[in-house]
Amino acid sequence: MLQGSIREAIACLLDKSPDTRTSAAQQLARIAEAGCYDTEAAVSSLPSLCKLLGDDFNADGQRAAAMAIARLAPNPEMQARTAEVALTALAARVQDSTNAACRSWAACSLHSLAHAPGLRRPIAHATLPALVSLLQDATNAQGRAHAAGALQCLAHNADLRKLIADAALPALVSLLKDASNSEGRAHAAGALQQLAVSADLDKPIADAALPALISMLGEAVSAEGRANAAGALQNIAVDAEVRRPFADAALPGLVSLLHEGNTAEARASVATVLGNLANHADLRKPIVDAALPALVSLLWEDSNAEGQVNAAGAVWNLAADKFLRRAIAEAALPALLSLLNNARDAEARAEAAGALCMLANNAGLRQPIAEAMLPVLVSQMQDTTDAHVRAEAAGCLRSFARHADLRPSIADAALPALVSSLQDTTNAEGSARSAGVMRNLAAQADLGKPIADAALPTLVSLVHDTANPKARAEAAGALWGLANCTELQKPIADGALAALVGLLQNASNAEDSAVAAGALQNLARNADLRKPIVDAALPALASLMQCNANPLGQQHAAEAVAELVEDQSSHFQIALEAGTTLQALAAHAANRPASKAASKALARLELQPSNAQARRWWRKNER
């Protein structure tokens, strides 16, 4: 739209003729709807629009002015100025029940403005009673929807939630039940979802809205409305005091919606809610008792891909309870394996794999699940079309590789695919998880040689990769395990010593430091490597020994130094750079393993006959 057109319309807003002013406001609304206008010129129109908005003798003009402001309000460049100039006038029009269309457009303006976090507090304080009044007007469906939308946005502010709930909860619940107002119901559910983020509001919301929210999941509402209702139910269940009575009240209704005869969308939404509720340990048993057969039935429903994904996710969360795994496996194992093997949806396969891995933490289920899953996981690791699938498959293998009885079969089947994933610089998460598999496999000594033959250069390269810190730490963990093999110690030190020292100095990550110290401890068992390690790593090891906040790192650092003192030529250097730290650590009763290792190092320093120079230093410091 040409700038001249908007300026002409603005000029006409000042005309004496009511009809001309109305036409000018309508023209501005059309220009704003087209979205191509000069922002400065539009800002200059606001005072005149507000004046027209307050003209009680020109209802058509009021409606046109409210429409123009509503279409300008979504512009982020105008929102602050619009709120400053128009908030009072908009509140008055929202309160005025004599002009329904104007009232609706004014509420639409507030809905748009309330998306701006910085405006929510002034909007709430200026317009909350007016918005609640409109929310209660059953004759103005569009206005109610906009009022609920505004409250939904305002409720993102934690300090406004109690104020909104006290004023608007009954009206929101009433709108929630209005089947004729799909948009309004969606916004009302969204407002309740945001209000329920505050734990102190969970009980009143549950008491007032629980049946209506559950009902929404099974009715012909919009996808947004169903998702908001599911989110509200999830947030209500966060409060431990509300959760159990909530489950008792909600589960029967939720389970009834899971049964066939309801829409696929409704059943998928219910599975989402149950999966979220299953994040809470005290709700898993009641959900399994009430809903497991229906969830399993949904797992078999190939025509409902979203339902399969959500049901598998729910089963995954339920299986976190070790006492329920056997019962879950008896009911769900065939369906989960079928989903893993046959689902067209990658996310469904990933959720099924996660559930199966969780069930496999049961020792009696582990072997058959692993045997069934391993070929599928290896195939997924080789899927070059979907990085997420490869990463999820690597995550499952990492979980299985924690168990010694599964490691040989994983190494036999998956090493080439794992090395390929390690080398994939485009899939950081997949590379990190594959390095985690290697770390777990390398904990088994008899697998060291085949792992090193396949992956040692790649693991060494990853330890140098500061761009992927997760993969770097996991690769260092793999080298720690491989360094138990004497024949691998020198190639590991030649390639990775500097990188391990770098990890050792990473004070921001205690686990990384501990892993690096553990790897250096194993390398220090090789007599030929002790002097190079002392030269490269002693200051970092001494620093880590002083870190009481990292007891595991402190222990491994002390144990590494206890190995290094076997090199007599390094005694003076160790005594000079780490003697005081060793002495303090030897008396550190809070970390007995580290204290024991420090005492062992001190004894070796003191008792070695060729260590006269170190003994003189030691006696001087003891005095």
Coordinates of C-alpha atoms in Angstrom, one line a residue:
M1 CA 0.0 0.0 0.0
L2 CA 1.4 3.4 -0.9
Q3 CA 2.4 5.7 1.9
G4 CA 0.1 8.3 0.4
S5 CA -2.9 6.1 0.9
I6 CA -2.3 5.6 4.6
R7 CA -1.6 9.3 5.2
E8 CA -4.8 10.2 3.3
A9 CA -6.8 7.8 5.5
I10 CA -5.2 9.3 8.7
A11 CA -6.0 12.8 7.5
C12 CA -9.7 11.8 7.0
L13 CA -9.8 10.5 10.6
L14 CA -9.9 14.2 11.6
D15 CA -12.8 15.0 9.3
K16 CA -16.0 16.5 10.9
S17 CA -18.2 13.9 9.1
P18 CA -18.8 10.7 11.1
D19 CA -19.2 8.8 7.9
T20 CA -15.8 10.0 6.6
R21 CA -14.1 9.1 9.9
T22 CA -15.7 5.7 9.8
S23 CA -14.6 5.1 6.1
A24 CA -11.1 6.3 7.0
A25 CA -10.8 3.8 9.9
Q26 CA -12.1 1.0 7.6
Q27 CA -9.5 2.0 5.0
L28 CA -6.8 1.8 7.7
A29 CA -8.0 -1.6 8.8
R30 CA -7.7 -2.8 5.1
I31 CA -4.2 -1.4 4.8
A32 CA -3.2 -3.0 8.1
E33 CA -4.6 -6.3 7.0
A34 CA -2.5 -6.2 3.8
G35 CA 0.5 -5.7 6.0
C36 CA 2.3 -3.2 3.8
Y37 CA 2.3 0.2 5.4
D38 CA 4.6 2.8 6.9
T39 CA 4.9 2.1 10.7
E40 CA 5.6 5.7 11.7
A41 CA 2.5 6.8 9.8
A42 CA 0.4 4.0 11.4
V43 CA 1.6 5.0 14.9
S44 CA 0.5 8.6 14.2
S45 CA -3.0 7.3 13.6
L46 CA -3.5 5.9 17.1
P47 CA -4.7 9.0 18.9
S48 CA -7.3 9.6 16.2
L49 CA -8.4 6.0 16.2
C50 CA -8.7 6.1 20.0
K51 CA -10.8 9.2 19.8
L52 CA -13.1 7.5 17.3
L53 CA -13.2 4.4 19.5
G54 CA -14.6 6.6 22.3
D55 CA -17.3 8.2 20.2
D56 CA -20.4 6.6 21.7
F57 CA -22.6 8.4 19.0
N58 CA -20.9 6.5 16.1
A59 CA -21.2 2.8 16.7
D60 CA -20.0 1.9 13.2
G61 CA -16.9 4.2 13.7
Q62 CA -16.1 2.5 17.0
R63 CA -16.2 -0.9 15.3
A64 CA -14.0 0.3 12.5
A65 CA -11.5 1.9 14.8
A66 CA -11.4 -1.2 17.0
M67 CA -10.8 -3.3 13.9
A68 CA -8.0 -1.1 12.7
I69 CA -6.2 -1.2 16.0
A70 CA -6.7 -5.0 16.2
R71 CA -5.0 -5.4 12.8
L72 CA -2.2 -3.0 13.7
A73 CA -1.6 -4.6 17.1
P74 CA 0.3 -7.7 16.0
N75 CA 3.1 -5.5 14.6
P76 CA 5.9 -5.8 17.1
E77 CA 7.2 -2.4 16.2
M78 CA 3.8 -0.8 17.2
Q79 CA 2.8 -2.8 20.3
A80 CA 4.4 -0.7 23.0
R81 CA 3.1 2.5 21.5
T82 CA -0.3 1.0 20.9
A83 CA -0.6 -0.1 24.6
E84 CA 0.6 3.3 25.8
V85 CA -2.0 5.2 23.7
A86 CA -4.9 2.8 23.4
L87 CA -5.1 0.6 26.5
T88 CA -7.6 2.6 28.4
A89 CA -9.8 3.1 25.4
L90 CA -9.6 -0.7 24.6
A91 CA -10.5 -1.6 28.2
A92 CA -13.6 0.6 28.0
R93 CA -14.8 -0.9 24.8
V94 CA -14.2 -4.5 26.0
Q95 CA -16.4 -3.5 29.0
D96 CA -19.1 -2.1 26.8
S97 CA -21.7 -4.7 26.0
T98 CA -23.8 -2.4 23.8
N99 CA -21.6 -2.8 20.7
A100 CA -20.7 -6.5 20.4
A101 CA -18.6 -6.2 17.2
C102 CA -16.5 -3.4 18.7
R103 CA -16.2 -5.3 21.9
S104 CA -14.9 -8.3 20.0
W105 CA -12.3 -6.3 18.0
A106 CA -11.1 -4.5 21.1
A107 CA -10.5 -7.9 22.8
C108 CA -8.7 -9.1 19.7
S109 CA -6.4 -6.1 20.1
L110 CA -5.6 -7.0 23.7
H111 CA -5.1 -10.6 22.7
S112 CA -2.4 -9.5 20.2
L113 CA -0.8 -7.1 22.6
A114 CA -0.6 -9.7 25.3
H115 CA 1.8 -11.7 23.3
A116 CA 4.5 -9.1 24.2
P117 CA 5.9 -10.1 27.6
G118 CA 6.7 -6.6 28.6
L119 CA 3.0 -5.5 28.2
R120 CA 1.3 -8.2 30.1
R121 CA 1.4 -6.7 33.5
P122 CA -0.1 -3.3 32.5
I123 CA -2.7 -5.0 30.3
A124 CA -3.8 -7.3 33.2
H125 CA -4.1 -4.4 35.6
A126 CA -6.0 -2.2 33.2
T127 CA -8.3 -4.7 31.5
L128 CA -8.7 -7.9 33.6
P129 CA -12.2 -7.1 34.9
A130 CA -13.3 -6.1 31.3
L131 CA -11.9 -9.4 29.9
V132 CA -13.7 -11.4 32.5
S133 CA -16.9 -9.6 31.8
L134 CA -16.6 -10.4 28.1
L135 CA -15.7 -14.0 28.9
Q136 CA -19.0 -14.3 30.7
D137 CA -21.0 -12.9 27.7
A138 CA -22.5 -16.1 26.1
T139 CA -24.0 -14.0 23.2
N140 CA -20.5 -13.0 21.9
A141 CA -18.7 -16.1 20.8
Q142 CA -15.8 -14.4 19.0
G143 CA -15.3 -11.9 21.8
R144 CA -15.2 -14.7 24.4
A145 CA -12.6 -16.5 22.3
H146 CA -10.4 -13.3 22.1
A147 CA -10.8 -12.7 25.8
A148 CA -9.7 -16.2 26.7
G149 CA -6.8 -15.9 24.2
A150 CA -5.7 -12.7 26.0
L151 CA -5.9 -14.4 29.4
Q152 CA -3.9 -17.4 28.0
C153 CA -1.1 -15.0 27.0
L154 CA -1.3 -13.0 30.3
A155 CA -1.0 -16.3 32.3
H156 CA 2.5 -16.8 31.0
N157 CA 3.5 -14.3 33.7
A158 CA 3.9 -16.2 37.0
D159 CA 3.0 -13.1 39.1
L160 CA -0.3 -12.7 37.3
R161 CA -1.6 -16.3 37.5
K162 CA -3.2 -16.0 41.0
L163 CA -4.8 -12.7 40.0
I164 CA -6.2 -14.3 36.8
A165 CA -7.4 -17.5 38.5
D166 CA -9.2 -15.6 41.3
A167 CA -11.0 -13.4 38.7
A168 CA -11.6 -15.7 35.8
L169 CA -11.5 -19.4 36.7
P170 CA -15.3 -20.0 36.7
A171 CA -15.7 -18.1 33.4
L172 CA -12.9 -20.1 31.8
V173 CA -14.4 -23.4 32.9
S174 CA -17.8 -22.3 31.6
L175 CA -16.2 -21.5 28.2
L176 CA -14.4 -24.8 28.3
K177 CA -17.8 -26.5 28.3
D178 CA -19.2 -24.5 25.3
A179 CA -19.2 -27.0 22.5
S180 CA -20.3 -24.4 20.0
N181 CA -17.1 -22.2 20.5
S182 CA -14.1 -24.3 19.3
E183 CA -11.7 -21.4 19.3
G184 CA -12.8 -20.2 22.7
R185 CA -12.5 -23.6 24.2
A186 CA -9.0 -24.0 22.9
H187 CA -7.9 -20.7 24.4
A188 CA -9.7 -21.5 27.7
A189 CA -7.8 -24.8 27.9
G190 CA -4.6 -22.9 27.1
A191 CA -5.2 -20.4 29.8
L192 CA -5.8 -23.2 32.3
Q193 CA -2.6 -25.0 31.1
Q194 CA -0.6 -21.8 31.9
L195 CA -2.3 -21.2 35.2
A196 CA -1.6 -24.8 36.3
V197 CA 2.1 -24.2 36.0
S198 CA 1.7 -22.6 39.4
A199 CA 1.5 -25.5 41.9
D200 CA -0.8 -23.6 44.3
L201 CA -3.4 -23.3 41.6
D202 CA -3.5 -27.0 40.7
K203 CA -6.1 -28.1 43.2
P204 CA -8.6 -25.3 42.5
I205 CA -8.2 -25.9 38.7
A206 CA -8.6 -29.7 39.1
D207 CA -11.7 -29.2 41.3
A208 CA -13.3 -26.9 38.8
A209 CA -12.1 -28.1 35.4
L210 CA -11.1 -31.8 35.5
P211 CA -14.2 -33.3 33.9
A212 CA -14.4 -30.7 31.2
L213 CA -10.7 -31.1 30.3
I214 CA -11.0 -34.8 30.1
S215 CA -14.2 -34.5 28.0
M216 CA -12.3 -32.2 25.6
L217 CA -9.9 -35.0 24.7
G218 CA -12.7 -37.1 23.3
E219 CA -14.7 -34.4 21.5
A220 CA -14.5 -32.9 18.1
V221 CA -12.3 -30.0 19.1
S222 CA -9.4 -28.5 17.2
A223 CA -5.9 -30.0 17.5
E224 CA -4.9 -26.9 19.4
G225 CA -7.7 -27.4 21.9
R226 CA -7.0 -31.0 22.4
A227 CA -3.3 -30.3 22.9
N228 CA -4.0 -27.5 25.4
A229 CA -6.4 -29.7 27.4
A230 CA -3.8 -32.5 27.5
G231 CA -1.1 -29.9 28.6
A232 CA -3.4 -28.6 31.4
L233 CA -4.0 -32.1 32.7
Q234 CA -0.2 -32.8 32.6
N235 CA 0.5 -29.6 34.6
I236 CA -2.2 -30.2 37.2
A237 CA -0.6 -33.6 37.9
V238 CA 2.8 -32.1 38.7
D239 CA 1.7 -31.2 42.3
A240 CA 2.3 -34.3 44.5
E241 CA -0.6 -33.4 46.8
V242 CA -3.0 -33.2 43.9
R243 CA -1.6 -36.0 41.8
R244 CA -3.1 -39.1 43.4
P245 CA -6.6 -37.8 43.9
F246 CA -6.3 -36.4 40.4
A247 CA -5.4 -39.8 39.0
D248 CA -8.3 -41.4 40.9
A249 CA -10.7 -38.9 39.4
A250 CA -9.2 -38.7 35.9
L251 CA -8.1 -42.3 35.1
P252 CA -11.5 -43.8 34.5
G253 CA -12.4 -41.1 32.0
L254 CA -9.1 -41.2 30.3
V255 CA -9.1 -45.0 30.0
S256 CA -12.7 -44.9 28.5
L257 CA -11.4 -42.5 25.8
L258 CA -8.7 -45.0 24.9
H259 CA -11.1 -47.7 23.9
E260 CA -12.1 -48.2 20.3
G261 CA -15.0 -46.1 19.1
N262 CA -13.4 -42.8 19.9
T263 CA -11.5 -40.9 17.3
A264 CA -7.8 -41.6 16.5
E265 CA -6.9 -38.1 17.5
A266 CA -8.6 -38.4 20.9
R267 CA -6.9 -41.7 21.7
A268 CA -3.5 -40.3 20.7
S269 CA -4.1 -37.3 23.0
V270 CA -5.1 -39.6 25.9
A271 CA -1.9 -41.7 25.4
T272 CA 0.1 -38.4 25.6
V273 CA -1.5 -37.5 28.9
L274 CA -1.0 -41.0 30.4
G275 CA 2.6 -40.9 29.2
N276 CA 3.2 -37.6 30.9
L277 CA 1.4 -38.7 34.1
A278 CA 3.7 -41.8 34.0
N279 CA 6.7 -39.6 34.6
H280 CA 5.5 -39.6 38.3
A281 CA 6.5 -42.8 40.1
D282 CA 3.5 -42.9 42.3
L283 CA 1.1 -42.9 39.3
R284 CA 2.7 -45.7 37.4
K285 CA 1.0 -48.6 39.2
P286 CA -2.5 -47.2 38.9
I287 CA -2.0 -46.4 35.2
V288 CA -0.7 -49.9 34.5
D289 CA -3.7 -51.5 36.4
A290 CA -6.2 -49.3 34.6
A291 CA -4.8 -48.5 31.2
L292 CA -2.2 -51.0 30.0
P293 CA -4.5 -53.3 27.9
A294 CA -5.8 -50.2 26.1
L295 CA -2.4 -48.8 25.5
V296 CA -1.2 -52.2 24.1
S297 CA -4.2 -52.2 21.8
L298 CA -3.2 -48.8 20.6
L299 CA 0.3 -50.1 19.9
W300 CA -1.1 -52.5 17.4
E301 CA -3.2 -49.9 15.6
D302 CA -1.2 -49.2 12.4
S303 CA -3.7 -46.8 11.1
N304 CA -3.0 -44.4 14.0
A305 CA 0.7 -43.6 13.8
E306 CA 0.5 -40.7 16.3
G307 CA -1.3 -43.0 18.8
Q308 CA 1.4 -45.7 18.4
V309 CA 4.1 -43.1 19.1
N310 CA 2.3 -41.8 22.2
A311 CA 1.4 -45.2 23.5
A312 CA 5.0 -46.5 23.1
G313 CA 6.2 -43.4 25.0
A314 CA 3.7 -44.1 27.8
V315 CA 4.9 -47.7 28.1
W316 CA 8.5 -46.5 28.1
N317 CA 7.7 -44.2 31.1
L318 CA 5.7 -46.9 32.9
A319 CA 8.6 -49.3 32.5
A320 CA 10.8 -47.0 34.6
D321 CA 9.2 -48.8 37.6
K322 CA 11.3 -52.0 38.0
F323 CA 8.5 -53.8 39.8
L324 CA 6.2 -53.3 36.9
R325 CA 8.5 -54.5 34.1
R326 CA 7.5 -58.1 34.1
A327 CA 3.8 -57.4 33.9
I328 CA 4.4 -54.7 31.2
A329 CA 6.5 -57.1 29.2
E330 CA 3.9 -59.9 29.3
A331 CA 1.3 -57.6 27.9
A332 CA 3.3 -55.3 25.6
L333 CA 6.5 -57.1 24.4
P334 CA 5.0 -58.6 21.1
A335 CA 3.5 -55.3 20.2
L336 CA 6.6 -53.3 20.9
L337 CA 8.8 -55.7 18.9
S338 CA 6.3 -55.6 16.0
L339 CA 6.4 -51.8 16.2
L340 CA 10.2 -51.7 16.2
N341 CA 10.4 -54.0 13.2
N342 CA 7.5 -52.8 11.1
A343 CA 6.4 -49.3 11.9
R344 CA 6.7 -46.9 9.0
D345 CA 7.0 -44.0 11.4
A346 CA 10.6 -43.4 12.6
E347 CA 9.5 -41.8 15.8
A348 CA 7.3 -44.9 16.6
R349 CA 10.3 -47.2 16.1
A350 CA 12.4 -44.9 18.3
E351 CA 9.8 -44.9 21.1
A352 CA 9.3 -48.7 20.9
A353 CA 13.1 -49.1 21.1
G354 CA 13.3 -46.9 24.2
A355 CA 10.5 -48.9 25.9
L356 CA 12.2 -52.2 25.1
C357 CA 15.6 -50.9 26.4
M358 CA 13.9 -49.9 29.7
L359 CA 12.2 -53.3 30.0
A360 CA 15.6 -55.0 29.3
N361 CA 16.9 -53.6 32.6
N362 CA 15.1 -56.6 34.1
A363 CA 17.7 -59.4 34.1
G364 CA 15.2 -62.0 33.1
L365 CA 14.0 -60.0 30.1
R366 CA 17.3 -58.7 28.9
Q367 CA 18.6 -61.6 26.8
P368 CA 15.5 -62.3 24.7
I369 CA 14.8 -58.5 24.2
A370 CA 18.4 -57.9 23.1
E371 CA 18.5 -60.9 20.7
A372 CA 15.3 -59.6 19.1
M373 CA 16.4 -56.0 18.9
L374 CA 20.1 -56.2 17.9
P375 CA 19.6 -56.9 14.2
V376 CA 17.1 -54.1 14.0
L377 CA 19.3 -51.6 15.8
V378 CA 22.3 -52.4 13.6
S379 CA 20.1 -51.9 10.6
Q380 CA 19.0 -48.6 11.9
M381 CA 22.6 -47.6 12.7
Q382 CA 23.2 -48.0 9.0
D383 CA 20.3 -45.8 7.9
T384 CA 21.9 -42.9 6.3
T385 CA 18.6 -41.1 5.6
D386 CA 17.6 -40.3 9.2
A387 CA 20.2 -39.0 11.7
H388 CA 17.6 -39.1 14.6
V389 CA 17.0 -42.8 14.0
R390 CA 20.7 -43.6 14.0
A391 CA 21.2 -41.6 17.3
E392 CA 18.3 -43.4 18.9
A393 CA 19.6 -46.8 17.8
A394 CA 23.0 -45.9 19.2
G395 CA 21.4 -44.9 22.5
C396 CA 19.7 -48.3 22.8
L397 CA 23.0 -50.1 22.1
R398 CA 24.7 -48.0 24.7
S399 CA 22.0 -49.1 27.2
F400 CA 22.5 -52.8 26.3
A401 CA 26.3 -52.5 26.4
R402 CA 26.1 -51.7 30.1
H403 CA 25.5 -55.4 30.7
A404 CA 28.6 -57.7 30.4
D405 CA 26.6 -60.6 29.1
L406 CA 25.5 -58.6 26.0
R407 CA 28.8 -57.0 25.1
P408 CA 30.3 -59.7 22.9
S409 CA 27.2 -60.0 20.7
I410 CA 27.0 -56.2 20.4
A411 CA 30.7 -56.0 19.4
D412 CA 30.4 -58.8 16.9
A413 CA 27.3 -57.3 15.2
A414 CA 27.7 -53.6 15.5
L415 CA 31.4 -52.5 15.5
P416 CA 31.5 -51.4 11.8
A417 CA 28.2 -49.4 12.1
L418 CA 29.4 -47.8 15.3
V419 CA 32.7 -46.7 13.8
S420 CA 30.8 -45.2 10.9
S421 CA 28.6 -43.3 13.3
L422 CA 31.7 -42.1 15.3
Q423 CA 33.1 -40.6 12.0
D424 CA 29.8 -38.8 11.1
T425 CA 30.5 -35.2 11.9
T426 CA 27.0 -34.2 10.7
N427 CA 25.3 -36.2 13.6
A428 CA 26.8 -35.0 16.9
E429 CA 24.3 -36.8 19.1
G430 CA 24.7 -40.0 17.2
S431 CA 28.5 -39.8 17.4
A432 CA 28.4 -39.1 21.1
R433 CA 26.0 -42.1 21.8
S434 CA 28.2 -44.4 19.6
A435 CA 31.2 -43.3 21.6
G436 CA 29.2 -44.2 24.7
V437 CA 28.6 -47.7 23.3
M438 CA 32.4 -48.0 22.8
R439 CA 33.0 -46.8 26.3
N440 CA 30.7 -49.5 27.8
L441 CA 32.2 -52.2 25.5
A442 CA 35.7 -51.2 26.4
A443 CA 35.0 -52.0 30.0
Q444 CA 35.4 -55.6 29.1
A445 CA 39.1 -56.5 28.7
D446 CA 38.7 -59.3 26.1
L447 CA 37.0 -56.8 23.7
G448 CA 39.9 -54.3 23.9
K449 CA 41.8 -55.7 20.9
P450 CA 38.9 -55.9 18.4
I451 CA 37.6 -52.4 19.5
A452 CA 41.1 -51.0 19.1
D453 CA 41.6 -52.6 15.7
A454 CA 38.3 -51.1 14.5
A455 CA 38.1 -47.8 16.2
L456 CA 41.2 -46.6 18.0
P457 CA 42.3 -43.9 15.5
T458 CA 38.7 -42.6 15.4
L459 CA 38.4 -42.5 19.2
V460 CA 41.7 -40.7 19.5
S461 CA 40.5 -38.2 16.9
L462 CA 37.2 -37.6 18.9
V463 CA 39.1 -36.9 22.1
H464 CA 40.7 -34.0 20.3
D465 CA 37.3 -32.8 19.0
T466 CA 36.3 -29.8 21.2
A467 CA 33.3 -29.1 19.0
N468 CA 31.5 -32.2 20.3
P469 CA 32.1 -32.2 24.1
K470 CA 29.7 -35.2 24.7
A471 CA 31.5 -37.4 22.1
R472 CA 34.9 -36.2 23.4
A473 CA 34.1 -37.3 27.0
E474 CA 32.6 -40.6 25.9
A475 CA 35.6 -41.3 23.7
A476 CA 38.0 -40.5 26.6
G477 CA 36.0 -43.0 28.6
A478 CA 36.5 -45.6 25.9
L479 CA 40.2 -45.0 26.0
W480 CA 40.2 -45.3 29.7
G481 CA 38.9 -48.9 29.3
L482 CA 41.2 -49.7 26.4
A483 CA 44.2 -48.5 28.4
N484 CA 43.8 -51.6 30.6
C485 CA 45.4 -53.5 27.7
T486 CA 49.2 -53.2 27.9
E487 CA 49.7 -53.3 24.2
L488 CA 47.3 -50.4 23.6
Q489 CA 48.8 -48.0 26.2
K490 CA 51.6 -46.6 24.0
P491 CA 49.4 -45.9 20.9
I492 CA 46.8 -44.3 23.2
A493 CA 49.4 -42.1 24.9
D494 CA 51.0 -41.2 21.6
G495 CA 47.7 -40.0 20.1
A496 CA 45.7 -38.7 23.0
L497 CA 47.9 -37.6 25.9
A498 CA 47.6 -33.9 25.2
A499 CA 43.8 -34.2 24.7
L500 CA 43.4 -36.1 28.0
V501 CA 45.3 -33.4 29.8
G502 CA 43.0 -30.9 28.3
L503 CA 40.0 -32.8 29.6
L504 CA 41.7 -33.1 33.0
Q505 CA 41.8 -29.3 33.2
N506 CA 38.0 -29.0 32.4
A507 CA 37.0 -27.8 35.9
S508 CA 33.5 -27.0 34.7
N509 CA 32.7 -30.8 34.1
A510 CA 33.6 -33.0 37.0
E511 CA 32.9 -36.2 35.1
D512 CA 35.2 -35.3 32.2
S513 CA 38.0 -34.6 34.7
A514 CA 37.5 -37.9 36.4
V515 CA 37.4 -39.8 33.2
A516 CA 40.6 -38.3 32.0
A517 CA 42.3 -38.9 35.3
G518 CA 41.2 -42.6 35.1
A519 CA 42.7 -42.9 31.6
L520 CA 46.0 -41.4 32.8
Q521 CA 46.0 -43.7 35.8
N522 CA 45.8 -46.8 33.5
L523 CA 48.4 -45.4 31.1
A524 CA 50.8 -44.7 34.1
R525 CA 51.0 -48.4 34.7
N526 CA 53.3 -48.5 31.7
A527 CA 56.8 -47.7 32.9
D528 CA 57.8 -46.2 29.6
L529 CA 54.9 -43.7 29.8
R530 CA 55.4 -42.4 33.3
K531 CA 57.9 -39.6 32.6
P532 CA 56.0 -38.2 29.6
I533 CA 52.8 -38.2 31.8
V534 CA 54.6 -36.4 34.6
D535 CA 55.9 -33.8 32.3
A536 CA 52.5 -33.3 30.6
A537 CA 49.9 -33.8 33.3
L538 CA 51.4 -33.4 36.8
P539 CA 50.2 -29.8 37.4
A540 CA 46.7 -30.7 36.2
L541 CA 46.6 -33.9 38.4
A542 CA 47.8 -31.9 41.4
S543 CA 45.1 -29.3 40.8
L544 CA 42.4 -32.0 40.6
M545 CA 43.7 -33.6 43.8
Q546 CA 42.8 -30.3 45.6
C547 CA 39.2 -30.4 44.2
N548 CA 37.1 -31.7 47.1
A549 CA 34.0 -31.0 45.0
N550 CA 35.0 -33.8 42.6
P551 CA 35.7 -36.8 44.8
L552 CA 35.9 -39.3 42.0
G553 CA 38.3 -37.1 40.0
Q554 CA 40.3 -36.5 43.2
Q555 CA 40.6 -40.3 43.7
H556 CA 41.6 -41.1 40.1
A557 CA 44.2 -38.2 40.1
A558 CA 45.7 -39.5 43.4
E559 CA 45.8 -43.1 42.0
A560 CA 47.4 -41.8 38.9
V561 CA 50.1 -40.1 40.9
A562 CA 50.6 -43.2 43.0
E563 CA 51.4 -45.0 39.7
L564 CA 53.7 -42.2 38.5
V565 CA 55.9 -42.3 41.6
E566 CA 57.1 -45.7 40.4
D567 CA 59.4 -43.7 38.1
Q568 CA 62.3 -42.8 40.4
S569 CA 63.6 -40.2 38.0
S570 CA 60.4 -38.2 38.6
H571 CA 60.4 -38.2 42.4
F572 CA 61.8 -34.8 43.0
Q573 CA 59.5 -33.2 40.4
I574 CA 56.5 -35.0 42.0
A575 CA 57.5 -34.0 45.5
L576 CA 58.1 -30.4 44.4
E577 CA 54.9 -29.9 42.4
A578 CA 52.5 -32.3 44.3
G579 CA 54.0 -33.1 47.7
T580 CA 52.0 -30.6 49.7
T581 CA 48.8 -31.6 48.0
L582 CA 49.5 -35.3 48.6
Q583 CA 50.2 -34.5 52.3
A584 CA 46.9 -32.7 52.6
L585 CA 45.0 -35.3 50.7
A586 CA 46.4 -38.1 52.8
A587 CA 44.8 -36.5 55.9
H588 CA 41.5 -35.9 54.0
A589 CA 39.2 -38.4 55.8
A590 CA 36.1 -37.4 53.7
N591 CA 37.5 -39.2 50.6
R592 CA 39.1 -42.5 51.9
P593 CA 40.1 -43.9 48.5
A594 CA 41.9 -40.7 47.5
S595 CA 43.5 -40.5 51.0
K596 CA 44.7 -44.0 50.7
A597 CA 46.2 -43.4 47.2
A598 CA 47.9 -40.2 48.4
S599 CA 49.4 -42.1 51.4
K600 CA 50.6 -44.8 49.1
A601 CA 52.3 -42.1 46.9
L602 CA 53.9 -40.5 49.9
A603 CA 55.2 -43.7 51.2
R604 CA 56.9 -44.5 47.9
L605 CA 58.4 -41.0 47.7
E606 CA 59.8 -41.3 51.3
L607 CA 61.1 -44.8 51.2
Q608 CA 62.8 -44.9 47.8
P609 CA 66.6 -45.0 48.7
S610 CA 67.6 -43.1 45.6
N611 CA 65.3 -40.2 46.5
A612 CA 67.7 -38.3 48.8
Q613 CA 66.9 -34.9 47.2
A614 CA 63.1 -35.5 47.7
R615 CA 63.6 -36.7 51.3
R616 CA 65.5 -33.5 52.1
W617 CA 62.7 -31.4 50.7
W618 CA 60.2 -33.6 52.6
R619 CA 61.9 -33.3 56.0
K620 CA 62.1 -29.5 55.6
N621 CA 58.4 -29.3 54.9
E622 CA 57.5 -31.6 57.7
R623 CA 59.3 -29.3 60.2

